[in-house]
Coordinates of C-alpha atoms in Angstrom, one line a residue:
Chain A
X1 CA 0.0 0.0 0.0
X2 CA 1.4 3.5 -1.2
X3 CA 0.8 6.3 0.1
X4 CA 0.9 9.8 -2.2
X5 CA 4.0 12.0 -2.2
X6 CA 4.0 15.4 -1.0
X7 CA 3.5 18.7 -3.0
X8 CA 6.4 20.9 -0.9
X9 CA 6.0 24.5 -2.4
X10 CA 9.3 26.4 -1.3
X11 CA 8.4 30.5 -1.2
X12 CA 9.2 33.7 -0.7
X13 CA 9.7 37.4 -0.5
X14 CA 12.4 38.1 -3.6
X15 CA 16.5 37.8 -2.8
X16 CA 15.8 35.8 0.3
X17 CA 18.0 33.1 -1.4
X18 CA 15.0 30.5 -2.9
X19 CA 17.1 29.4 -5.8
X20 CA 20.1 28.5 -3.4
X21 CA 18.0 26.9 -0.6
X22 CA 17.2 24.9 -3.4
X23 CA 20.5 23.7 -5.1
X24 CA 21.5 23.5 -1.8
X25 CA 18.7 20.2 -1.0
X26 CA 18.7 18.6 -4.1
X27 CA 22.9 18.5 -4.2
X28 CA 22.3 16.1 -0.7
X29 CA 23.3 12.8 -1.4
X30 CA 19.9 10.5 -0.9
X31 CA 17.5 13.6 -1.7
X32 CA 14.0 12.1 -1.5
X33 CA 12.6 14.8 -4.0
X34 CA 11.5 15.2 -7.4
X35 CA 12.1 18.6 -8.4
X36 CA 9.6 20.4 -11.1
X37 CA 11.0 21.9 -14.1
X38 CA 9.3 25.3 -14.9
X39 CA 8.0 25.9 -18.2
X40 CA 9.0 29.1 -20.1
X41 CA 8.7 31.0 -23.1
X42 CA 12.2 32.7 -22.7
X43 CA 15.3 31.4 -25.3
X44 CA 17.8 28.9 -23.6
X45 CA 20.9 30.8 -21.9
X46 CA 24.2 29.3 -23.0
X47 CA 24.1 25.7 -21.3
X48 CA 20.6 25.3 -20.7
X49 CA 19.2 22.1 -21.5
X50 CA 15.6 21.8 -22.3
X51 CA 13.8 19.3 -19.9
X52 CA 16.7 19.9 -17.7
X53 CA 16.4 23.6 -16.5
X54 CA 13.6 24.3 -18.5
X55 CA 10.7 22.9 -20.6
X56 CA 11.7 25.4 -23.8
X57 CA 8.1 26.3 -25.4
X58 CA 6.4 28.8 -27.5
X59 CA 4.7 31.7 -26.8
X60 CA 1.6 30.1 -28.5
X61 CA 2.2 26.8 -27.5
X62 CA 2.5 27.8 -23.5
X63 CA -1.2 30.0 -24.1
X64 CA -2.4 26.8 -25.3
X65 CA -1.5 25.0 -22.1
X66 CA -3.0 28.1 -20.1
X67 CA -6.3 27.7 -21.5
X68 CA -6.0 23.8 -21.2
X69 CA -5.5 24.5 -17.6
X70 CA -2.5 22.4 -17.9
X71 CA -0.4 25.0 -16.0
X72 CA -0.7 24.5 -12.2
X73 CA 0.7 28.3 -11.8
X74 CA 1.9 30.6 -14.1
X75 CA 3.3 34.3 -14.3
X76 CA 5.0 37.1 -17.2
X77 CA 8.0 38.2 -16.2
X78 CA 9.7 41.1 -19.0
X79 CA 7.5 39.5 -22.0
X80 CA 8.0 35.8 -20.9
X81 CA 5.7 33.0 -19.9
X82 CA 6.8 30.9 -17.0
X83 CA 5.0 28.1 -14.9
X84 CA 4.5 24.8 -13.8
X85 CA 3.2 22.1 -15.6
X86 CA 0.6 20.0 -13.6
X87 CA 0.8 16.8 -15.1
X88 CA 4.1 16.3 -13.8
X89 CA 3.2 17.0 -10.4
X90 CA 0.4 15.0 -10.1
X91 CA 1.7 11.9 -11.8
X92 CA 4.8 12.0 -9.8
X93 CA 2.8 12.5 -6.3
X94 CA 0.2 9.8 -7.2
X95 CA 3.3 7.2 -7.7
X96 CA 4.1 8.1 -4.0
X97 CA 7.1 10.3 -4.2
X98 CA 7.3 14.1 -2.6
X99 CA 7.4 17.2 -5.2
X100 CA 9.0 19.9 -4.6
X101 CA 8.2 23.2 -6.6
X102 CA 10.6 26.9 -5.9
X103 CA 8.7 29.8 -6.9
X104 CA 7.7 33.0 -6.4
X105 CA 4.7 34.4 -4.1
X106 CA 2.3 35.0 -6.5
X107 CA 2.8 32.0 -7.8
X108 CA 2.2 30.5 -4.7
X109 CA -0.5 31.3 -4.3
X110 CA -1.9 30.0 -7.1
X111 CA -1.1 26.7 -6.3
X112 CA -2.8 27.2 -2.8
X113 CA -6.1 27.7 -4.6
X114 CA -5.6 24.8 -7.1
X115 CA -3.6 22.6 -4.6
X116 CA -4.5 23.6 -1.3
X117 CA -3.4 19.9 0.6
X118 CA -0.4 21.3 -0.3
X119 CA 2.6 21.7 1.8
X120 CA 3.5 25.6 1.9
X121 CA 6.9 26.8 3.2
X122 CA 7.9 30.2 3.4
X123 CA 11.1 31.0 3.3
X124 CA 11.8 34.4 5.8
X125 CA 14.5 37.1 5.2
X126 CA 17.5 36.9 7.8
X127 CA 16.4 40.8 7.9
X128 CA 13.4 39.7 9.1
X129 CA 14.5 37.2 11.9
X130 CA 17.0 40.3 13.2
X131 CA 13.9 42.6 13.6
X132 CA 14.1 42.0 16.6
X133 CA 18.1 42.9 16.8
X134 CA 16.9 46.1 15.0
X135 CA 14.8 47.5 17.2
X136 CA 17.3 47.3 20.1
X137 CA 19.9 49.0 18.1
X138 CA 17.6 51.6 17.0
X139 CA 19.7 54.2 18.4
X140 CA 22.3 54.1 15.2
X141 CA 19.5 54.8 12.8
X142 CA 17.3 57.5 11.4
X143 CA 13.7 57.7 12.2
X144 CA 13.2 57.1 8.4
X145 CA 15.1 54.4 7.6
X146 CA 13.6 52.3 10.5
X147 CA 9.9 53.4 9.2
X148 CA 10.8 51.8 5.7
X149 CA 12.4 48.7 7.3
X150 CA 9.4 48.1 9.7
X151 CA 7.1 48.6 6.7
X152 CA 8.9 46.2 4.6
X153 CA 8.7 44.0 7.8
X154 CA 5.1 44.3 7.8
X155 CA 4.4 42.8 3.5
X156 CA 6.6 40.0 4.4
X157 CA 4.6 39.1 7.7
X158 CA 1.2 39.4 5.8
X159 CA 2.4 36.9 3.3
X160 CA 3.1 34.3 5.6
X161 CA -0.3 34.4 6.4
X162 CA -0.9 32.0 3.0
X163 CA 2.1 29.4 4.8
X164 CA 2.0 26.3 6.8
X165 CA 5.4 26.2 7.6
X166 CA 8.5 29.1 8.0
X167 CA 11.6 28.6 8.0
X168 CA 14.7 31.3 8.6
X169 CA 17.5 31.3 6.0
X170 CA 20.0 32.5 8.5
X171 CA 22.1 30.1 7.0
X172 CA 21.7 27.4 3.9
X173 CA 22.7 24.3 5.6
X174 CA 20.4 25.5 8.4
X175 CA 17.8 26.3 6.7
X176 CA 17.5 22.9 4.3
X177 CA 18.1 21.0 7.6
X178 CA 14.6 22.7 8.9
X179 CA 12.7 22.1 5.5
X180 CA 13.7 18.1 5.4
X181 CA 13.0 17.8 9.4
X182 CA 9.3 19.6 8.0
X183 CA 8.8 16.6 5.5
X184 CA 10.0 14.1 7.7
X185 CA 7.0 15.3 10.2
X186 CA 4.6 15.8 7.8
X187 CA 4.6 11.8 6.6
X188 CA 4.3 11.4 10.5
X189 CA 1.0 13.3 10.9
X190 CA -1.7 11.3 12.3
X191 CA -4.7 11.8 9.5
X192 CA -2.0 10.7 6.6
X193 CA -0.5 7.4 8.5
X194 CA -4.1 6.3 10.0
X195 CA -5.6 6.3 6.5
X196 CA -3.3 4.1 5.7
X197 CA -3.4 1.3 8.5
X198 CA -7.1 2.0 7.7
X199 CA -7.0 1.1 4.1
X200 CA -5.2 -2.0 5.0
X201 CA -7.4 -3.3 7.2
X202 CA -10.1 -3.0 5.3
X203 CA -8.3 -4.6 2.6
X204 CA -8.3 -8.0 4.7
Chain B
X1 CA 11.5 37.7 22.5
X2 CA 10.7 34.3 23.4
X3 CA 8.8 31.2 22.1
X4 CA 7.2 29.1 24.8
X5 CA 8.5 25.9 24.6
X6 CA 6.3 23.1 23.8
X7 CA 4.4 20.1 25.7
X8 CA 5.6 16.8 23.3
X9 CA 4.1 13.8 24.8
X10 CA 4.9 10.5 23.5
X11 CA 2.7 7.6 24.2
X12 CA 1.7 4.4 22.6
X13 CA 0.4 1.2 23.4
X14 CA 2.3 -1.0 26.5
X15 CA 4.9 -3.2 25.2
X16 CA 5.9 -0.9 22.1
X17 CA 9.1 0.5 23.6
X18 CA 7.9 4.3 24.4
X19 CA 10.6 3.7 27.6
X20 CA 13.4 2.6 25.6
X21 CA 13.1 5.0 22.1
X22 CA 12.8 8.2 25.3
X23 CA 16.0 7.0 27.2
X24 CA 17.6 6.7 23.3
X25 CA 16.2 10.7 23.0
X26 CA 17.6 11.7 26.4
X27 CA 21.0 9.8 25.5
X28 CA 21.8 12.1 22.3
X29 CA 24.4 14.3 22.9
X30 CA 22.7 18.0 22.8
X31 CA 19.3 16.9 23.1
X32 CA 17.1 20.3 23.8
X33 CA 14.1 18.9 26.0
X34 CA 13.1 18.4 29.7
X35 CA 12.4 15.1 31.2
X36 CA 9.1 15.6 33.3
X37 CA 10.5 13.8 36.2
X38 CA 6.8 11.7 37.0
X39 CA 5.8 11.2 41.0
X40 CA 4.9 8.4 42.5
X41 CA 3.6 6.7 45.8
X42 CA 5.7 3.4 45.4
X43 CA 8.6 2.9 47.3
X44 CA 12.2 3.8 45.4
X45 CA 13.7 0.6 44.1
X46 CA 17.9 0.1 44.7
X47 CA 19.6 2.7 43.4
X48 CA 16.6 5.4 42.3
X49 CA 17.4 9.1 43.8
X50 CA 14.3 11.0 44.8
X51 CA 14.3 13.7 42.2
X52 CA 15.9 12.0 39.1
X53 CA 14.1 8.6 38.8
X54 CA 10.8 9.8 40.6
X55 CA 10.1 12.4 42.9
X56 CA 8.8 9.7 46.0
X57 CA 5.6 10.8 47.9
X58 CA 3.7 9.6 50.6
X59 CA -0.1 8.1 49.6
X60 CA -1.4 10.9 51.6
X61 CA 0.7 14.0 50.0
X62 CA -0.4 12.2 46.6
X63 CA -3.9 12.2 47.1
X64 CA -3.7 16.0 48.3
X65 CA -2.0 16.9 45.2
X66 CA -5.1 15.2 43.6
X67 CA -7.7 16.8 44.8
X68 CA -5.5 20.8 44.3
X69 CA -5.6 20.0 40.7
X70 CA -1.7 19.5 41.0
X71 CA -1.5 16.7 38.8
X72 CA -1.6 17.0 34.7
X73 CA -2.7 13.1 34.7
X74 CA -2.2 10.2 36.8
X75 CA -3.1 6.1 37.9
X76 CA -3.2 3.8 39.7
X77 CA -1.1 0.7 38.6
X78 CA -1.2 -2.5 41.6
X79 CA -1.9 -0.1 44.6
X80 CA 0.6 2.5 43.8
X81 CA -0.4 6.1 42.5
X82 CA 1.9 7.0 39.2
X83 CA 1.7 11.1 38.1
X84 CA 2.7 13.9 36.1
X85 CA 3.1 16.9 38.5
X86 CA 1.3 20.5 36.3
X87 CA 4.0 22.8 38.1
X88 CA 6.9 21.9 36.2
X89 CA 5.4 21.3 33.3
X90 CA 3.5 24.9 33.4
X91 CA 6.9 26.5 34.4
X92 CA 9.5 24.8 31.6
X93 CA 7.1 25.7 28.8
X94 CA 6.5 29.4 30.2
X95 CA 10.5 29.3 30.5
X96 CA 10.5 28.4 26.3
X97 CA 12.1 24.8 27.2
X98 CA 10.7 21.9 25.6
X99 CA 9.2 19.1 28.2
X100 CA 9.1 15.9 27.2
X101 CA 6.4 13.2 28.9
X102 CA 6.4 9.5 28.3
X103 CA 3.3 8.1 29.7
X104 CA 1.0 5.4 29.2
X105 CA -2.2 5.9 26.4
X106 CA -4.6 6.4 29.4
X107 CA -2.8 9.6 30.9
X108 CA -2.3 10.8 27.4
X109 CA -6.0 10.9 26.9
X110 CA -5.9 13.3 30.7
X111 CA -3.4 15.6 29.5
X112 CA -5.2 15.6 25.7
X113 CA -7.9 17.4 27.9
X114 CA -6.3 19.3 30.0
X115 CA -3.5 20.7 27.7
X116 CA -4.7 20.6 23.9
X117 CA -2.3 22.8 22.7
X118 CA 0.0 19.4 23.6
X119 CA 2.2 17.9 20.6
X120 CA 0.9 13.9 21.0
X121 CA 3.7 11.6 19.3
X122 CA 1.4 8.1 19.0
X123 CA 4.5 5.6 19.1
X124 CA 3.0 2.5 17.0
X125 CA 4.6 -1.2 17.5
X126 CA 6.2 -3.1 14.5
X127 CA 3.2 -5.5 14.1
X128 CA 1.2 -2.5 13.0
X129 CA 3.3 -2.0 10.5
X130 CA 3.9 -5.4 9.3
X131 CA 0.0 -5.4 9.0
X132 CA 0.1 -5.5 5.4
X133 CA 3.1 -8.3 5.1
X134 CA 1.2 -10.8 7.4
X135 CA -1.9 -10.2 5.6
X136 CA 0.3 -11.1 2.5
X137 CA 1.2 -14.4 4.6
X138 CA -2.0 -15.1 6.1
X139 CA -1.6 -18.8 4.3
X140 CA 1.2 -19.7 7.4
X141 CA -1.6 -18.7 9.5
X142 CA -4.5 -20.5 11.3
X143 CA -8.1 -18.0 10.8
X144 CA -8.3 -17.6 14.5
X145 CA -4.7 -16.2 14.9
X146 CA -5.3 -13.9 12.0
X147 CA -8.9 -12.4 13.7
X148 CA -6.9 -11.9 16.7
X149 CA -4.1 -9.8 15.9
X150 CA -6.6 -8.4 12.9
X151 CA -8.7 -7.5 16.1
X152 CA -6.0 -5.8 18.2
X153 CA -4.6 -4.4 15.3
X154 CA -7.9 -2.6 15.0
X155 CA -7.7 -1.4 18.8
X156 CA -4.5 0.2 18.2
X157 CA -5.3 2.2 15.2
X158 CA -8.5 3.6 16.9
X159 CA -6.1 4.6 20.1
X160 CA -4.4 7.2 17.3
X161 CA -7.7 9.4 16.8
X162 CA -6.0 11.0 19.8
X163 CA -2.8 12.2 18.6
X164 CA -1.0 14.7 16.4
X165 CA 1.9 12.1 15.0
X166 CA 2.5 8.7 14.7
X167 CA 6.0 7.4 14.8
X168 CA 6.7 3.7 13.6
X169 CA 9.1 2.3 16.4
X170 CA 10.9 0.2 13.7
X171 CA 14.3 0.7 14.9
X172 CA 14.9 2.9 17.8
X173 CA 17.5 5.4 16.1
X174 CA 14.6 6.0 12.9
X175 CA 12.0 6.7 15.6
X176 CA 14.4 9.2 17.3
X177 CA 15.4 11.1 14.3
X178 CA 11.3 11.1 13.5
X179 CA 10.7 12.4 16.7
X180 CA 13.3 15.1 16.2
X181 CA 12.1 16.3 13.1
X182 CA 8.6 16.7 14.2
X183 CA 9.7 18.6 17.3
X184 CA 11.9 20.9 15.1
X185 CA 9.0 21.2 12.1
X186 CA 6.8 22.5 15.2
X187 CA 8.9 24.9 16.3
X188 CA 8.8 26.5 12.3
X189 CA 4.5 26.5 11.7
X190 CA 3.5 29.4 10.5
X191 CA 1.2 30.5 13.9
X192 CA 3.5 29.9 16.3
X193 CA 6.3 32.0 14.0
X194 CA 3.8 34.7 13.0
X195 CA 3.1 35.3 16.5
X196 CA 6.5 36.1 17.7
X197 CA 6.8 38.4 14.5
X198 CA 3.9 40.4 14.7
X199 CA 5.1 40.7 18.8
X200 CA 8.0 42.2 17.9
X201 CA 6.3 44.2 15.3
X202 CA 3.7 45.8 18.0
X203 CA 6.1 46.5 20.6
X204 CA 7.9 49.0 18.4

């Protein structure tokens, strides 16, 4: 008896260091993940392999898959399409093993709405875990600059709101250390593992 | 700023090894909880220091402890009252510690109700989760053998409504590291994270 993988959706606010968080758990030896290549529009760079770091597509032939729905998030950035196919990540969670998708927050939450048994993980500024540093050393700091800092402080706590999980990127290793322990727990919770011993039984 | 700690109570049913996977936990070099030192009314056995194996009481100081609410759960086992004094517990969580509690399923279901907010770690033998590989074997098997362990079986999974987690207690260093990851994946959901932020946020 199998049961399904994980959708892990790895978020947040831009230059907190997704993308490195990233490499950094899928160069692990014994990575349980399948990662999901984005689709985009934009030409390869030098080196790029298509189905590698990218699906490669056409502007017309990615608009096709947005009105087939076939795009489980999607966004423009500068004139090109990029996103995340769905059948991928459905196929590879219904043959039991865990997803894992890096994007941005908008295209977060997209997925929330589509996906919402997701597992959401927001990724928080090392700016933000010293807020608290900040304040205290106030003192070396205009009244301005502190305004705009709390302000910014204020977006990035709202987003979380959307989250199931944060985690502080005070340091790589630290931070992908958090995320696996968060998998590890998740295939613990009680709902997931009872419906299985469930399914068993009833299968005597 | 500081997180309370958290109430992580691990239970399961007798026999499974609840004693032997904590005393592995307690063992690990570094290892961040509390032991909830339990009380009892049975005399020390050779060897056991008030205060580190049990704290030793008297049947009456028990039974007044009882009735002042002083106790988070507690039984009766062959004439000898067995407990989890609320003081310490109340006071390592308010200090942001972590307290750890390994007690039997029917004080679990006491402290379920008097501390919901509680992390419950359901620690689950290796014959529930052979279930499916001696249904596969049934053949070696007389029917009578098969309704019995099918029965208890069936007991066990309906004593996990209860709890947050289950741990398989396959080998003691897997259930450990499980137990470890849940505790830190706790410590990183989004309300309890959120919180703290927003704190710091308002007392600017």
């Amino acid at each position: 008896m199998r049961e399904k993988g994980l959708l892990i959706v790895l978020s947040g606010p831009s230059g907190v260091g997704k993308g490195t968080v990233r490499k950094a758990i899928f160069s692990q030896p014994g990575t349980a993940f399948e990662y999901s290549i984005s689709m985009t529009t934009r030409l390869p760079r030098h080196g790029e392999v298509d189905g590698v770091d990218y699906f490669f597509k056409k502007r017309e032939e990615f608009e096709a898959l947005i009105e087939e729905g076939k795009l489980l998030e999607y966004a423009e950035f500068v004139g090109n399409y990029y996103g995340t196919p769905v059948d991928y990540v459905r196929e590879t969670i219904d043959s039991g093993k865990d997803v894992f998708l890096e994007i941005e927050v908008q295209g977060a939450k997209q997925v929330r709405e589509k996906f919402p048994e997701g597992l959401f993980i927001f990724l928080a500024p090392p700016s933000l875990t010293e807020l608290e540093s900040r304040i205290v050393t106030r003192g070396t700091e205009t009244e301005e600059a502190i305004k705009g800092r709390m302000k910014v402080a204020k977006e990035e706590i709202e987003l979380m709101d959307l989250y199931d999980y944060v985690v502080e990127n005070d340091h790589v290793d630290a931070a992908c250390a958090r995320i696996n322990a968060i998998v590890i727990a998740e295939h613990c919770r009680r709902e997931r593992v009872a419906v299985l011993y469930k399914k068993m039984l009833e299968a005597e």
